[in-house]
Structure formats: structure tokens, C-alpha cells
Amino acid sequence: MGYHAIAVSLACRNSDPAAHYSTAAAVVMAFLDWFKENQIPNGVLYNINVPNVPIRGLKGILPTRKGTRLYRDKVTKFKDPHGRDCYWMGGVPEDHMEEGTDVWAVANGYASITPVHMDMTHYDTLEAMRSKGVDALLKRA
């Protein structure tokens, strides 16, 4: 709809004794101050992830790229109210801890801010497909 958007998550589990929502709020407020002074590209959503620590325990805020999170054997199949199959991903995910990613930042005590957009196209592969004749597959069959 043309509006800028921010998604915020506090990385806490049900077993955590307290949820430090005030830390997430402080990170968002700091980002909004930055946001007011900086040009924001259209179509970009900012995904903010905050570790569940008191504000004085937060190491800082890092700009990050999206990390890889895998849910192996943690998918539950069920039916929605209309009888259609649905899938729920749950359990404790497995994160690839690569420095510079959102999952690494949060696991290491930093809040992460990742700019994301809806175009998930891998352009190098798209170009390789074009150059290797994918468009001619039916002509060969």
C-alpha cells in the first residue's frame, strides 16, 4: 500500500523468566530517530530482532542480512476450519551462526536490523538460466 513498515521481534522463549519488551521498545525508538533523518527506499521492510536482555545488557544495534533458520522435523500438519491442509513450523530452530546475519547478532547480544523486500529473485541464477537456454526447453522436446 506504499507505507513504510517495521517488524519487531523479541527473541524470548516460554521458559524465559521475563520478557524485556522495554529493550525492544528502546531499539525501535532509536531506529525511528534514525529513520526520520534517512531516505528510505520504497518497498523495503525493516525487520528488527532484539535479544531478550535488559537494555544495559544489549551490546548494540547492527545492520544485518537475513540469516538461515532451519526447522527440521518440526512441522505439524493440521486442517484449517475449511478443511484445507495447513502446516505449522514450531519447536526450536537450528540457526546457521554466520557473522553479519540477524541470527548471529541476536545470539551474540546485539539487536539486528535487516532491510528486506518482497523480490526474492536470485538474479545471478536467473541470468544463468537465460544464457543456458531454459526458454528453449519446450522447443527441444
PDB file of C-alpha atoms in Angstrom:
ATOM      1  CA  MET A   1       0.000   0.000   0.000  1.00  0.00           C
ATOM      2  CA  GLY A   2       3.034   2.260  -0.167  1.00  0.00           C
ATOM      3  CA  TYR A   3       3.604   2.622   3.581  1.00  0.00           C
ATOM      4  CA  HIS A   4       6.982   2.056   5.183  1.00  0.00           C
ATOM      5  CA  ALA A   5       6.928  -0.857   7.599  1.00  0.00           C
ATOM      6  CA  ILE A   6       8.872  -2.216  10.547  1.00  0.00           C
ATOM      7  CA  ALA A   7       8.557  -5.707  12.024  1.00  0.00           C
ATOM      8  CA  VAL A   8       9.873  -6.222  15.564  1.00  0.00           C
ATOM      9  CA  SER A   9      10.567  -9.464  17.413  1.00  0.00           C
ATOM     10  CA  LEU A  10      11.842 -10.037  20.918  1.00  0.00           C
ATOM     11  CA  ALA A  11      13.826 -13.284  20.969  1.00  0.00           C
ATOM     12  CA  CYS A  12      12.366 -14.941  24.045  1.00  0.00           C
ATOM     13  CA  ARG A  13      11.114 -18.411  24.800  1.00  0.00           C
ATOM     14  CA  ASN A  14       8.339 -19.589  27.081  1.00  0.00           C
ATOM     15  CA  SER A  15      10.998 -20.692  29.573  1.00  0.00           C
ATOM     16  CA  ASP A  16      12.426 -17.163  29.926  1.00  0.00           C
ATOM     17  CA  PRO A  17      11.634 -15.731  33.377  1.00  0.00           C
ATOM     18  CA  ALA A  18      10.969 -12.234  31.977  1.00  0.00           C
ATOM     19  CA  ALA A  19      10.315 -10.638  28.622  1.00  0.00           C
ATOM     20  CA  HIS A  20      12.337  -7.443  28.195  1.00  0.00           C
ATOM     21  CA  TYR A  21       9.882  -5.581  25.987  1.00  0.00           C
ATOM     22  CA  SER A  22      11.384  -2.296  27.176  1.00  0.00           C
ATOM     23  CA  THR A  23      14.652  -3.239  25.435  1.00  0.00           C
ATOM     24  CA  ALA A  24      12.807  -3.847  22.166  1.00  0.00           C
ATOM     25  CA  ALA A  25      10.950  -0.554  22.615  1.00  0.00           C
ATOM     26  CA  ALA A  26      14.235   1.327  23.159  1.00  0.00           C
ATOM     27  CA  VAL A  27      15.727  -0.197  19.997  1.00  0.00           C
ATOM     28  CA  VAL A  28      12.648   0.736  17.969  1.00  0.00           C
ATOM     29  CA  MET A  29      12.652   4.305  19.297  1.00  0.00           C
ATOM     30  CA  ALA A  30      16.354   4.690  18.455  1.00  0.00           C
ATOM     31  CA  PHE A  31      15.710   3.328  14.955  1.00  0.00           C
ATOM     32  CA  LEU A  32      12.757   5.671  14.446  1.00  0.00           C
ATOM     33  CA  ASP A  33      15.038   8.633  15.242  1.00  0.00           C
ATOM     34  CA  TRP A  34      17.457   7.381  12.572  1.00  0.00           C
ATOM     35  CA  PHE A  35      14.537   6.671  10.220  1.00  0.00           C
ATOM     36  CA  LYS A  36      13.387  10.325  10.384  1.00  0.00           C
ATOM     37  CA  GLU A  37      16.751  11.551   9.102  1.00  0.00           C
ATOM     38  CA  ASN A  38      17.393   8.988   6.352  1.00  0.00           C
ATOM     39  CA  GLN A  39      15.932   8.274   2.919  1.00  0.00           C
ATOM     40  CA  ILE A  40      14.036   5.002   2.954  1.00  0.00           C
ATOM     41  CA  PRO A  41      13.704   3.084  -0.341  1.00  0.00           C
ATOM     42  CA  ASN A  42      10.184   2.175  -1.425  1.00  0.00           C
ATOM     43  CA  GLY A  43       9.285  -1.463  -0.929  1.00  0.00           C
ATOM     44  CA  VAL A  44      11.717  -2.043   1.950  1.00  0.00           C
ATOM     45  CA  LEU A  45      10.564  -3.525   5.247  1.00  0.00           C
ATOM     46  CA  TYR A  46      12.864  -3.261   8.244  1.00  0.00           C
ATOM     47  CA  ASN A  47      12.970  -6.454  10.298  1.00  0.00           C
ATOM     48  CA  ILE A  48      14.208  -5.769  13.837  1.00  0.00           C
ATOM     49  CA  ASN A  49      15.202  -8.647  16.114  1.00  0.00           C
ATOM     50  CA  VAL A  50      16.126  -7.961  19.730  1.00  0.00           C
ATOM     51  CA  PRO A  51      17.712 -10.341  22.253  1.00  0.00           C
ATOM     52  CA  ASN A  52      15.756 -10.808  25.473  1.00  0.00           C
ATOM     53  CA  VAL A  53      18.136  -8.900  27.735  1.00  0.00           C
ATOM     54  CA  PRO A  54      17.817  -5.785  29.897  1.00  0.00           C
ATOM     55  CA  ILE A  55      18.767  -2.628  27.959  1.00  0.00           C
ATOM     56  CA  ARG A  56      22.087  -2.349  29.823  1.00  0.00           C
ATOM     57  CA  GLY A  57      22.928  -5.900  28.641  1.00  0.00           C
ATOM     58  CA  LEU A  58      22.406  -5.037  24.959  1.00  0.00           C
ATOM     59  CA  LYS A  59      25.764  -4.804  23.158  1.00  0.00           C
ATOM     60  CA  GLY A  60      24.446  -2.513  20.426  1.00  0.00           C
ATOM     61  CA  ILE A  61      22.493  -2.464  17.192  1.00  0.00           C
ATOM     62  CA  LEU A  62      23.877  -3.972  13.983  1.00  0.00           C
ATOM     63  CA  PRO A  63      22.711  -3.695  10.383  1.00  0.00           C
ATOM     64  CA  THR A  64      22.476  -7.307   9.224  1.00  0.00           C
ATOM     65  CA  ARG A  65      21.483  -9.586   6.390  1.00  0.00           C
ATOM     66  CA  LYS A  66      18.913 -12.326   6.749  1.00  0.00           C
ATOM     67  CA  GLY A  67      20.319 -15.463   8.298  1.00  0.00           C
ATOM     68  CA  THR A  68      19.359 -19.064   7.690  1.00  0.00           C
ATOM     69  CA  ARG A  69      16.966 -20.748  10.080  1.00  0.00           C
ATOM     70  CA  LEU A  70      16.008 -24.389   9.569  1.00  0.00           C
ATOM     71  CA  TYR A  71      13.091 -26.262  11.077  1.00  0.00           C
ATOM     72  CA  ARG A  72      13.892 -29.948  10.704  1.00  0.00           C
ATOM     73  CA  ASP A  73      11.205 -32.447  11.625  1.00  0.00           C
ATOM     74  CA  LYS A  74       9.323 -29.709  13.479  1.00  0.00           C
ATOM     75  CA  VAL A  75       6.405 -29.295  11.093  1.00  0.00           C
ATOM     76  CA  THR A  76       2.890 -30.231  12.198  1.00  0.00           C
ATOM     77  CA  LYS A  77       0.190 -30.824   9.602  1.00  0.00           C
ATOM     78  CA  PHE A  78      -3.407 -29.938  10.502  1.00  0.00           C
ATOM     79  CA  LYS A  79      -6.697 -28.846   8.883  1.00  0.00           C
ATOM     80  CA  ASP A  80      -7.953 -25.279   8.848  1.00  0.00           C
ATOM     81  CA  PRO A  81     -11.664 -24.515   9.508  1.00  0.00           C
ATOM     82  CA  HIS A  82     -12.356 -25.019   5.774  1.00  0.00           C
ATOM     83  CA  GLY A  83     -10.790 -28.492   5.721  1.00  0.00           C
ATOM     84  CA  ARG A  84      -7.622 -27.425   3.886  1.00  0.00           C
ATOM     85  CA  ASP A  85      -4.200 -28.759   4.842  1.00  0.00           C
ATOM     86  CA  CYS A  86      -2.070 -26.320   6.851  1.00  0.00           C
ATOM     87  CA  TYR A  87       1.416 -26.621   8.261  1.00  0.00           C
ATOM     88  CA  TRP A  88       2.748 -25.154  11.495  1.00  0.00           C
ATOM     89  CA  MET A  89       6.505 -24.732  11.927  1.00  0.00           C
ATOM     90  CA  GLY A  90       7.477 -24.874  15.563  1.00  0.00           C
ATOM     91  CA  GLY A  91       9.979 -26.153  18.028  1.00  0.00           C
ATOM     92  CA  VAL A  92      13.474 -24.822  18.495  1.00  0.00           C
ATOM     93  CA  PRO A  93      15.003 -23.880  15.139  1.00  0.00           C
ATOM     94  CA  GLU A  94      18.549 -24.562  14.019  1.00  0.00           C
ATOM     95  CA  ASP A  95      20.318 -21.337  13.064  1.00  0.00           C
ATOM     96  CA  HIS A  96      23.426 -21.069  10.916  1.00  0.00           C
ATOM     97  CA  MET A  97      25.635 -18.784  13.003  1.00  0.00           C
ATOM     98  CA  GLU A  98      27.315 -16.709  10.332  1.00  0.00           C
ATOM     99  CA  GLU A  99      28.685 -13.322  11.408  1.00  0.00           C
ATOM    100  CA  GLY A 100      26.788 -10.457   9.804  1.00  0.00           C
ATOM    101  CA  THR A 101      23.415 -12.200   9.942  1.00  0.00           C
ATOM    102  CA  ASP A 102      20.420 -11.392  12.119  1.00  0.00           C
ATOM    103  CA  VAL A 103      20.533 -14.722  13.943  1.00  0.00           C
ATOM    104  CA  TRP A 104      24.230 -14.319  14.747  1.00  0.00           C
ATOM    105  CA  ALA A 105      23.697 -10.765  16.022  1.00  0.00           C
ATOM    106  CA  VAL A 106      20.871 -11.727  18.388  1.00  0.00           C
ATOM    107  CA  ALA A 107      22.693 -14.842  19.640  1.00  0.00           C
ATOM    108  CA  ASN A 108      25.672 -12.593  20.443  1.00  0.00           C
ATOM    109  CA  GLY A 109      23.719  -9.948  22.364  1.00  0.00           C
ATOM    110  CA  TYR A 110      23.065  -7.397  19.600  1.00  0.00           C
ATOM    111  CA  ALA A 111      19.797  -6.138  18.181  1.00  0.00           C
ATOM    112  CA  SER A 112      19.705  -6.621  14.422  1.00  0.00           C
ATOM    113  CA  ILE A 113      18.042  -4.515  11.750  1.00  0.00           C
ATOM    114  CA  THR A 114      17.664  -6.213   8.384  1.00  0.00           C
ATOM    115  CA  PRO A 115      16.259  -4.391   5.366  1.00  0.00           C
ATOM    116  CA  VAL A 116      14.144  -6.862   3.393  1.00  0.00           C
ATOM    117  CA  HIS A 117      11.948  -6.662   0.321  1.00  0.00           C
ATOM    118  CA  MET A 118       9.491  -8.894  -1.456  1.00  0.00           C
ATOM    119  CA  ASP A 119      11.636  -9.610  -4.539  1.00  0.00           C
ATOM    120  CA  MET A 120      13.342 -12.849  -3.570  1.00  0.00           C
ATOM    121  CA  THR A 121      14.685 -13.449  -7.088  1.00  0.00           C
ATOM    122  CA  HIS A 122      18.252 -14.747  -7.267  1.00  0.00           C
ATOM    123  CA  TYR A 123      19.373 -12.627 -10.209  1.00  0.00           C
ATOM    124  CA  ASP A 124      22.671 -14.418 -10.933  1.00  0.00           C
ATOM    125  CA  THR A 125      20.811 -17.713 -11.345  1.00  0.00           C
ATOM    126  CA  LEU A 126      18.106 -16.054 -13.434  1.00  0.00           C
ATOM    127  CA  GLU A 127      20.746 -14.707 -15.816  1.00  0.00           C
ATOM    128  CA  ALA A 128      22.473 -18.108 -15.945  1.00  0.00           C
ATOM    129  CA  MET A 129      19.157 -19.767 -16.819  1.00  0.00           C
ATOM    130  CA  ARG A 130      18.594 -17.275 -19.625  1.00  0.00           C
ATOM    131  CA  SER A 131      22.103 -17.720 -21.016  1.00  0.00           C
ATOM    132  CA  LYS A 132      21.827 -21.531 -20.883  1.00  0.00           C
ATOM    133  CA  GLY A 133      18.624 -21.730 -22.888  1.00  0.00           C
ATOM    134  CA  VAL A 134      15.906 -22.521 -20.360  1.00  0.00           C
ATOM    135  CA  ASP A 135      13.499 -20.586 -22.581  1.00  0.00           C
ATOM    136  CA  ALA A 136      14.083 -23.140 -25.364  1.00  0.00           C
ATOM    137  CA  LEU A 137      13.306 -26.281 -23.332  1.00  0.00           C
ATOM    138  CA  LEU A 138       9.946 -26.968 -24.963  1.00  0.00           C
ATOM    139  CA  LYS A 139      11.395 -26.433 -28.443  1.00  0.00           C
ATOM    140  CA  ARG A 140      13.831 -29.289 -27.775  1.00  0.00           C
ATOM    141  CA  ALA A 141      11.189 -31.725 -26.519  1.00  0.00           C
TER     142      ALA A 141
END
